[in-house]
Coordinates of C-alpha atoms in Angstrom, one line a residue:
X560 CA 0.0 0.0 0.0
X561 CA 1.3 3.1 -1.4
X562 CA 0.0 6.7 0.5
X563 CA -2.2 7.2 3.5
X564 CA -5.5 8.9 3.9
X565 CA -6.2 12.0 3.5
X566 CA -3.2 12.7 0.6
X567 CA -4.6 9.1 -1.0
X568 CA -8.1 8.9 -1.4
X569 CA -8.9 5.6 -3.3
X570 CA -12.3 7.2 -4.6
X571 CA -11.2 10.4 -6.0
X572 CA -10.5 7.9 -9.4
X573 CA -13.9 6.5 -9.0
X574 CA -16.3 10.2 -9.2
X575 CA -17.0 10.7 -12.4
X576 CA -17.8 8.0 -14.9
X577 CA -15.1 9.2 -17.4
X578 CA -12.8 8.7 -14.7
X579 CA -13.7 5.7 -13.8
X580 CA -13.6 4.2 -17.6
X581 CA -10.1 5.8 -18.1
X582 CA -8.6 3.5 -14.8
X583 CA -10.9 0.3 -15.7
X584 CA -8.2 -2.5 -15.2
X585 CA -10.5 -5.2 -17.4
X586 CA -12.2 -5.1 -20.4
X587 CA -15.0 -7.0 -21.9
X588 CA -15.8 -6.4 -25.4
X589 CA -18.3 -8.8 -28.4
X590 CA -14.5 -10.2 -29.5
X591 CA -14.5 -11.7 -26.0
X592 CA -17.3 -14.2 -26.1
X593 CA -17.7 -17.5 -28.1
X594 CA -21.6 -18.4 -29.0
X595 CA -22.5 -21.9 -28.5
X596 CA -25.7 -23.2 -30.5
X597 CA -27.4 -26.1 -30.7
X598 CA -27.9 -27.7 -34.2
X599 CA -31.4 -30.0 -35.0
X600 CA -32.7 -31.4 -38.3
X601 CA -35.2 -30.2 -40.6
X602 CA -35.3 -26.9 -42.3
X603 CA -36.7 -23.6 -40.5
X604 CA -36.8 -25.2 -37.4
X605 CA -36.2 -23.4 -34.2
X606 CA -37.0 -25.9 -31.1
X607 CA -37.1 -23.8 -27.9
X608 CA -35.1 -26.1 -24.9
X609 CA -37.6 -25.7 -21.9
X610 CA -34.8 -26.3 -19.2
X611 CA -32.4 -23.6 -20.9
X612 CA -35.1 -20.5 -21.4
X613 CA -34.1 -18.2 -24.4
X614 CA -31.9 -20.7 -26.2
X615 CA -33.4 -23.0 -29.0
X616 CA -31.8 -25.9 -31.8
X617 CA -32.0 -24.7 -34.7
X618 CA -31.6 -26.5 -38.3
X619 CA -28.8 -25.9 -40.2
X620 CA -30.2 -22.9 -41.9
X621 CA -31.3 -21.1 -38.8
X622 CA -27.3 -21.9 -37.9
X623 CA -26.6 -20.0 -40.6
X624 CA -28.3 -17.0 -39.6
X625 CA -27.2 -16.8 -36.2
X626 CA -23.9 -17.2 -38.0
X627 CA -24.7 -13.8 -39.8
X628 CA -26.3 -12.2 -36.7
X629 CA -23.0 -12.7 -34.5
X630 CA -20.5 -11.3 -37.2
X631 CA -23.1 -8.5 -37.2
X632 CA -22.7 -8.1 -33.7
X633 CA -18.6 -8.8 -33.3
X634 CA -18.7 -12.1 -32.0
X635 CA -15.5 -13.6 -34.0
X636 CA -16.5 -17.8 -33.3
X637 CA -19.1 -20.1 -32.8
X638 CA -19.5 -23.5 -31.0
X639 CA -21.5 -25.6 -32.6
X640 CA -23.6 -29.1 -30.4
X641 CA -25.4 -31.7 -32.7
X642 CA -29.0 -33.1 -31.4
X643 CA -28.5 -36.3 -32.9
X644 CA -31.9 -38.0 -33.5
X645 CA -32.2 -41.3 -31.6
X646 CA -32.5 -43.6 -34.9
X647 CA -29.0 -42.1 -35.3
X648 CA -27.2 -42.7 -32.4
X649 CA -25.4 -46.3 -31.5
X650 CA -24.0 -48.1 -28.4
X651 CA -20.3 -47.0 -30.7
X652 CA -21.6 -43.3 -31.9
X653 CA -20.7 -44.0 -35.4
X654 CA -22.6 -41.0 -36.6
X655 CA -20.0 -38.7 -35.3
X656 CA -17.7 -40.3 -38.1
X657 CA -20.5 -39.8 -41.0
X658 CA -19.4 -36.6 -43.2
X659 CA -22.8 -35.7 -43.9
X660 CA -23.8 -35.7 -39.9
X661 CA -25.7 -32.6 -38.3
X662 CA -22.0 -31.1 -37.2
X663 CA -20.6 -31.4 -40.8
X664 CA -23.8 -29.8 -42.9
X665 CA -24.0 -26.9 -40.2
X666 CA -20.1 -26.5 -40.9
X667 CA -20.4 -26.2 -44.5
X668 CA -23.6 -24.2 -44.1
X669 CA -21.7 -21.3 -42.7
X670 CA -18.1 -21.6 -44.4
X671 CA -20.5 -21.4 -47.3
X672 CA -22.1 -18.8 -46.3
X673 CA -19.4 -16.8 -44.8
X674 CA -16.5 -18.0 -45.6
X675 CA -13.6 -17.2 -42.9
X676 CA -15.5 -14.4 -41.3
X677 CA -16.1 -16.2 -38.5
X678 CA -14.8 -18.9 -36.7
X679 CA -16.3 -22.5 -36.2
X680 CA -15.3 -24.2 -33.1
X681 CA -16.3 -27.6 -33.0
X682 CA -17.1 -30.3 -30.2
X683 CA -15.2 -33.5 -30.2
X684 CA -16.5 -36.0 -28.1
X685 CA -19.2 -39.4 -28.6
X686 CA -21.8 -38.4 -26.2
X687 CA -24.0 -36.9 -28.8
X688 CA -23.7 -39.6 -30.8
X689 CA -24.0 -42.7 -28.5
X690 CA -27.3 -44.5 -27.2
X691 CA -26.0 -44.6 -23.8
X692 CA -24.8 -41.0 -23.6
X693 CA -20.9 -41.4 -22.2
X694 CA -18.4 -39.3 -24.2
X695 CA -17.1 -42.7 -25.0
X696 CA -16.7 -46.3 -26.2
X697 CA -17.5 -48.3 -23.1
X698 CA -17.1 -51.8 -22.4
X699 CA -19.2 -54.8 -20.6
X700 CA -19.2 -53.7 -17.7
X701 CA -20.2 -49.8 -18.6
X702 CA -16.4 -48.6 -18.5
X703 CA -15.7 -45.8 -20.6
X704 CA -13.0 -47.3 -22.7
X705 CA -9.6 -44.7 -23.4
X706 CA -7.9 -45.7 -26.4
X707 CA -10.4 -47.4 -27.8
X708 CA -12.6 -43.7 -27.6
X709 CA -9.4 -42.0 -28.8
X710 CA -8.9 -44.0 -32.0
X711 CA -12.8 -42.7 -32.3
X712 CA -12.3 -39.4 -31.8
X713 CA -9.4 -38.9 -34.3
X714 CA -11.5 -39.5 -37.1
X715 CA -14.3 -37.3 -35.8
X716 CA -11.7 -34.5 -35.6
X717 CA -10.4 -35.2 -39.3
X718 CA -14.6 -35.6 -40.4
X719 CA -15.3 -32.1 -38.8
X720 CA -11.8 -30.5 -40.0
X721 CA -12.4 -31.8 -43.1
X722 CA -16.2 -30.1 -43.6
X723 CA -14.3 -26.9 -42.7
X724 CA -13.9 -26.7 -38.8
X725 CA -11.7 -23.6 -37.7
X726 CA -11.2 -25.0 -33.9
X727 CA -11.3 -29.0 -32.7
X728 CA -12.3 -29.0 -29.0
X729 CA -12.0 -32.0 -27.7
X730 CA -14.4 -32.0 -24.2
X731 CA -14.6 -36.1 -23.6
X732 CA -11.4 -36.1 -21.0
X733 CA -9.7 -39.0 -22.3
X734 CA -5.4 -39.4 -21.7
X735 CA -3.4 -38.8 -25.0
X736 CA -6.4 -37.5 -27.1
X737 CA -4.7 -34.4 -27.4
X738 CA -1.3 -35.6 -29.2
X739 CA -3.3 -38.2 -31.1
X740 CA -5.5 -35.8 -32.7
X741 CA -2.6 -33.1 -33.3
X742 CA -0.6 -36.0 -35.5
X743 CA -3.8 -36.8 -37.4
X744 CA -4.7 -33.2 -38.1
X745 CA -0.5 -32.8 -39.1
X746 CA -0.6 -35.8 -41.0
X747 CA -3.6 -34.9 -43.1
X748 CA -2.6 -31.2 -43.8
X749 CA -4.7 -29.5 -41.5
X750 CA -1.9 -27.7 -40.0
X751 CA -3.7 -24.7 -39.3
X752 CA -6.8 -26.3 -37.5
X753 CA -6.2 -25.1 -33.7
X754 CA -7.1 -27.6 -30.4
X755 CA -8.8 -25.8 -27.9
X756 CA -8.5 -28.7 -25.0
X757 CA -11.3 -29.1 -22.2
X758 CA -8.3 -29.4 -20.4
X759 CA -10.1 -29.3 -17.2
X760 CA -13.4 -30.2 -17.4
X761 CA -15.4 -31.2 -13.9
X762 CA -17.4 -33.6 -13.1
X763 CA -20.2 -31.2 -12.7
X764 CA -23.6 -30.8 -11.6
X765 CA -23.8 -27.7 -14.0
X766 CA -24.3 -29.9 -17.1
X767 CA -28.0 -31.3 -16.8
X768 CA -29.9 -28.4 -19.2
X769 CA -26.9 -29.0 -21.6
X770 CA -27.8 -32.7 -21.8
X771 CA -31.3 -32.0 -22.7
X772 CA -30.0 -30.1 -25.5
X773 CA -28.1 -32.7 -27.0
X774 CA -30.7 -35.3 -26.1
X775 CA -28.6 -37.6 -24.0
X776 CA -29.7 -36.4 -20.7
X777 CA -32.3 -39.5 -20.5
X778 CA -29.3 -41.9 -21.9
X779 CA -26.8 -41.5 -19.6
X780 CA -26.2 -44.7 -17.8
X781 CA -23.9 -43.9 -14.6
X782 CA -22.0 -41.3 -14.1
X783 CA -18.8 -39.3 -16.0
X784 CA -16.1 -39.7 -13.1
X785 CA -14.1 -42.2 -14.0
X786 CA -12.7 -39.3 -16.5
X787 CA -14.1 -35.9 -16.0
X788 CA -12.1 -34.2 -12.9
X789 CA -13.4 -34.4 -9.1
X790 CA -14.6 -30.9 -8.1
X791 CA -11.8 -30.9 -5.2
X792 CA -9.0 -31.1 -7.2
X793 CA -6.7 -28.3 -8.8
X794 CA -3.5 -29.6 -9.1
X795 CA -4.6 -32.4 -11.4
X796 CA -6.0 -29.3 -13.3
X797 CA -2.5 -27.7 -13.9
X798 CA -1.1 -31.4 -14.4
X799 CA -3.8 -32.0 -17.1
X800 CA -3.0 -28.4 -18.5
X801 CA 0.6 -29.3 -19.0
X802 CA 0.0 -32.8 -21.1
X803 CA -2.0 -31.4 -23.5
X804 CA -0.5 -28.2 -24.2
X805 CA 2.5 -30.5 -24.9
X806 CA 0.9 -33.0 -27.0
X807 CA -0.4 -29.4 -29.4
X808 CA -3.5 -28.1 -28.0
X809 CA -3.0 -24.4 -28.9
X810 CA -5.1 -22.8 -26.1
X811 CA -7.2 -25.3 -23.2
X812 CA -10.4 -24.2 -21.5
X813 CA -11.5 -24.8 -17.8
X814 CA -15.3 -26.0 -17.6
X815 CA -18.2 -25.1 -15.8
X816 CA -16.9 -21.5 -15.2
X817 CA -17.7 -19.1 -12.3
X818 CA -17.4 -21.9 -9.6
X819 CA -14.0 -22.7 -10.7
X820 CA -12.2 -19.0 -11.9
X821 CA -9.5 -20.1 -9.2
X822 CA -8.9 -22.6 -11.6
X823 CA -8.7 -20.1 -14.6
X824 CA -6.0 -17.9 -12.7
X825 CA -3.6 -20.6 -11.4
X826 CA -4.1 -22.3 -15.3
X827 CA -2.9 -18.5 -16.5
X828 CA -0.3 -17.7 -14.1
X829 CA 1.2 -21.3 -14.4
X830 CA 1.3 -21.7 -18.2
X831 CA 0.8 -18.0 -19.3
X832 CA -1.1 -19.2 -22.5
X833 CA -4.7 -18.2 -23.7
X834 CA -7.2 -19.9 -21.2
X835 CA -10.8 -20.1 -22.0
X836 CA -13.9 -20.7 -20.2
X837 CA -17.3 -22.3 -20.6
X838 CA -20.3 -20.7 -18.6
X839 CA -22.0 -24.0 -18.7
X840 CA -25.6 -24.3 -19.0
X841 CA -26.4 -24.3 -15.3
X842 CA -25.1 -21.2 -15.0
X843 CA -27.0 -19.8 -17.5
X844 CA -30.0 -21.4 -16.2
X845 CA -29.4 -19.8 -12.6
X846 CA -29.2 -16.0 -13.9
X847 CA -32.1 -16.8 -15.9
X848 CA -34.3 -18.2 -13.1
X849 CA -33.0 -15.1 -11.0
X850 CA -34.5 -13.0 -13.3
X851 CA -37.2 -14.7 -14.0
X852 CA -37.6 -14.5 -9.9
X853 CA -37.3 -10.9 -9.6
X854 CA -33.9 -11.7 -8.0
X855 CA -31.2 -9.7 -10.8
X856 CA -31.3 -8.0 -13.7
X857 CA -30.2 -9.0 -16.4
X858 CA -28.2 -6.9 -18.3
X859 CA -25.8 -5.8 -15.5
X860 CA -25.8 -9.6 -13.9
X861 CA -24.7 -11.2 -17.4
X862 CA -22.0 -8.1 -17.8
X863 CA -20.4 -8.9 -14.5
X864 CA -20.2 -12.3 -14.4
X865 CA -18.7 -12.4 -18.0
X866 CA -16.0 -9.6 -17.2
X867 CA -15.4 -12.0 -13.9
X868 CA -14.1 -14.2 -16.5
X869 CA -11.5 -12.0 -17.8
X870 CA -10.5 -10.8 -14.4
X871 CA -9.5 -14.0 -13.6
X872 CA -7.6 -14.1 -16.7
X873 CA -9.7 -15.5 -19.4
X874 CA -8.6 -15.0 -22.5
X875 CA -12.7 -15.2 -23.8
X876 CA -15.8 -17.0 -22.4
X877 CA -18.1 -19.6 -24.1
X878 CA -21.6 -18.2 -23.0
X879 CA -25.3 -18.5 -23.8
X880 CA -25.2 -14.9 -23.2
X881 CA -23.0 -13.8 -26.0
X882 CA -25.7 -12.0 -28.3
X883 CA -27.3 -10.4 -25.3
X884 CA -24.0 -9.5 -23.9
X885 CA -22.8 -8.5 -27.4
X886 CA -25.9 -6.6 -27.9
X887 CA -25.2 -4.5 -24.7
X888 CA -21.6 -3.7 -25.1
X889 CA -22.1 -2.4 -28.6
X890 CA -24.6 0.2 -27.0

């Protein structure tokens, strides 16, 4: 501490509002955020999800014109979810490896649409694609199976990078996905598709409205701990950070988000590389409920929590909210 009262007087910066915006430390701007959506079949469809109020599925061309809306509004990527219909999904998610899948056709849809004006990240993992809803192959006994699942996510990584996927994030937790994937990717010429690793993703109870967008939340047999992280833990975090940034990922993201920002800083002062986060759909949910509630409102609630992300040293923040919050920061 520098000064002592009255010479230093800590609100003297904070009087006016132009002061205040000249000594803001953080800022949160549309080039921030990351917009997931949720892609259904048919054409024209938009499916409202009753446990996530606000956000819908939509087909491939509704995709499309969110795809327009967000470049519109700043919002440099997308994260695109398939709701795989249940004739299509399998006890070994083969559909994830079919090139004209949900993922694929809503890939193409933009690129040709858009071209490289804005990004396309893409979710690598089987739980959209299986009948019993694990992010994996699994064996007799309901064991999610690890190199068996990797072998199955490298060619959904080369299928989506191969439709014209900007960004292969890889969310099902299994060991050595990360350097099998970059090889594939190297080996096939994609040398300029980037990884962004769930490098620590949680076993979480802030997943369930996300599962009923996908469709899997009535699947899932068990549970996801035997490879998604124990809520306790942080320094498997930084060790799970440090194997896949070595096997290529480019940037790794910490899922859910706000209860775990202590992650995000020690991730960002340990590896100093660009860390990103995921305000999962249960967080979503609660600021919508709040608001429904007469709790919060929700403009200045969404605005704080999302510049809580960079605070803590985000780099930018997958969020439900990103139109809305795009929306308001453009004025």
């Amino acid at each position: 501490m520098t000064g002592t009262y009255p010479h230093t007087r800590l609100r003297r910066v904070r009087a006016t509002a132009w002061s205040r915006a000249l000594h803001r430390e953080t800022l949160l701007t549309p080039a921030d955020l990351i917009w997931p959506l949720f892609v259904t079949e048919g054409e024209g469809v938009e499916d409202p999800i009753a446990s996530l109020a606000g956000v819908s599925r939509w087909s491939v061309d509704g995709i499309v014109a969110r795809a327009k809306e967000a470049v519109e509004l700043g919002i440099p990527c997308l994260a695109l979810f398939p709701h795989t219909q249940p004739g299509r999904r399998s006890e070994d998610g083969a559909e994830a490896l079919n090139p004209d899948n949900l993922m694929c056709r809503a890939i193409r849809g933009v690129r040709d649409a858009l071209g490289d004006k804005i990004g396309l990240l893409t979710d690598v993992a089987l739980d959209p694609y299986t009948s019993h809803g694990q992010d994996g192959l699994i064996d007799d006994a309901g064991y999610v199976l690890n190199d068996e699942t990797v072998e199955a996510l490298v060619g959904q990584s080369l299928n989506q990078a191969n439709a014209g996927a900007d960004i292969i994030a890889p969310s099902d937790m299994m060991d050595g996905r990360i350097g099998a994937i970059r090889d594939a990717l190297e080996d096939a010429g994609h040398i300029n598709v980037q990884i962004m690793s769930y490098a620590a993703k949680y076993a979480s109870a802030f997943y369930g409205p996300f599962r009923d967008a996908v469709g899997s939340r009535g699947l899932l047999k068990g549970d996801k701990k035997s490879y998604q992280m124990d809520p306790g833990n942080t320094e498997e975090a930084l060790r799970e950070v440090a194997m896949d940034l070595a096997e290529g990922a480019d940037t790794v993201m910490v899922k859910p988000g706000l209860p775990y920002l202590d992650i995000v800083r020690r991730v960002k002062e340990r590896f100093e590389v660009p860390v990103f986060a995921y305000q999962v759909s249960g967080e979503y949910a609660m600021i919508e409920h709040a608001v429904a509630a007469g709790a919060a409102d929700r403009d200045t609630m969404v605005l704080e929590t999302l510049l809580a992300f960079k605070r803590a040293g985000c780099s930018g923040v997958l969020t439900y909210h990103a139109a809305h919050a795009a929306r308001l920061l453009n004025g």
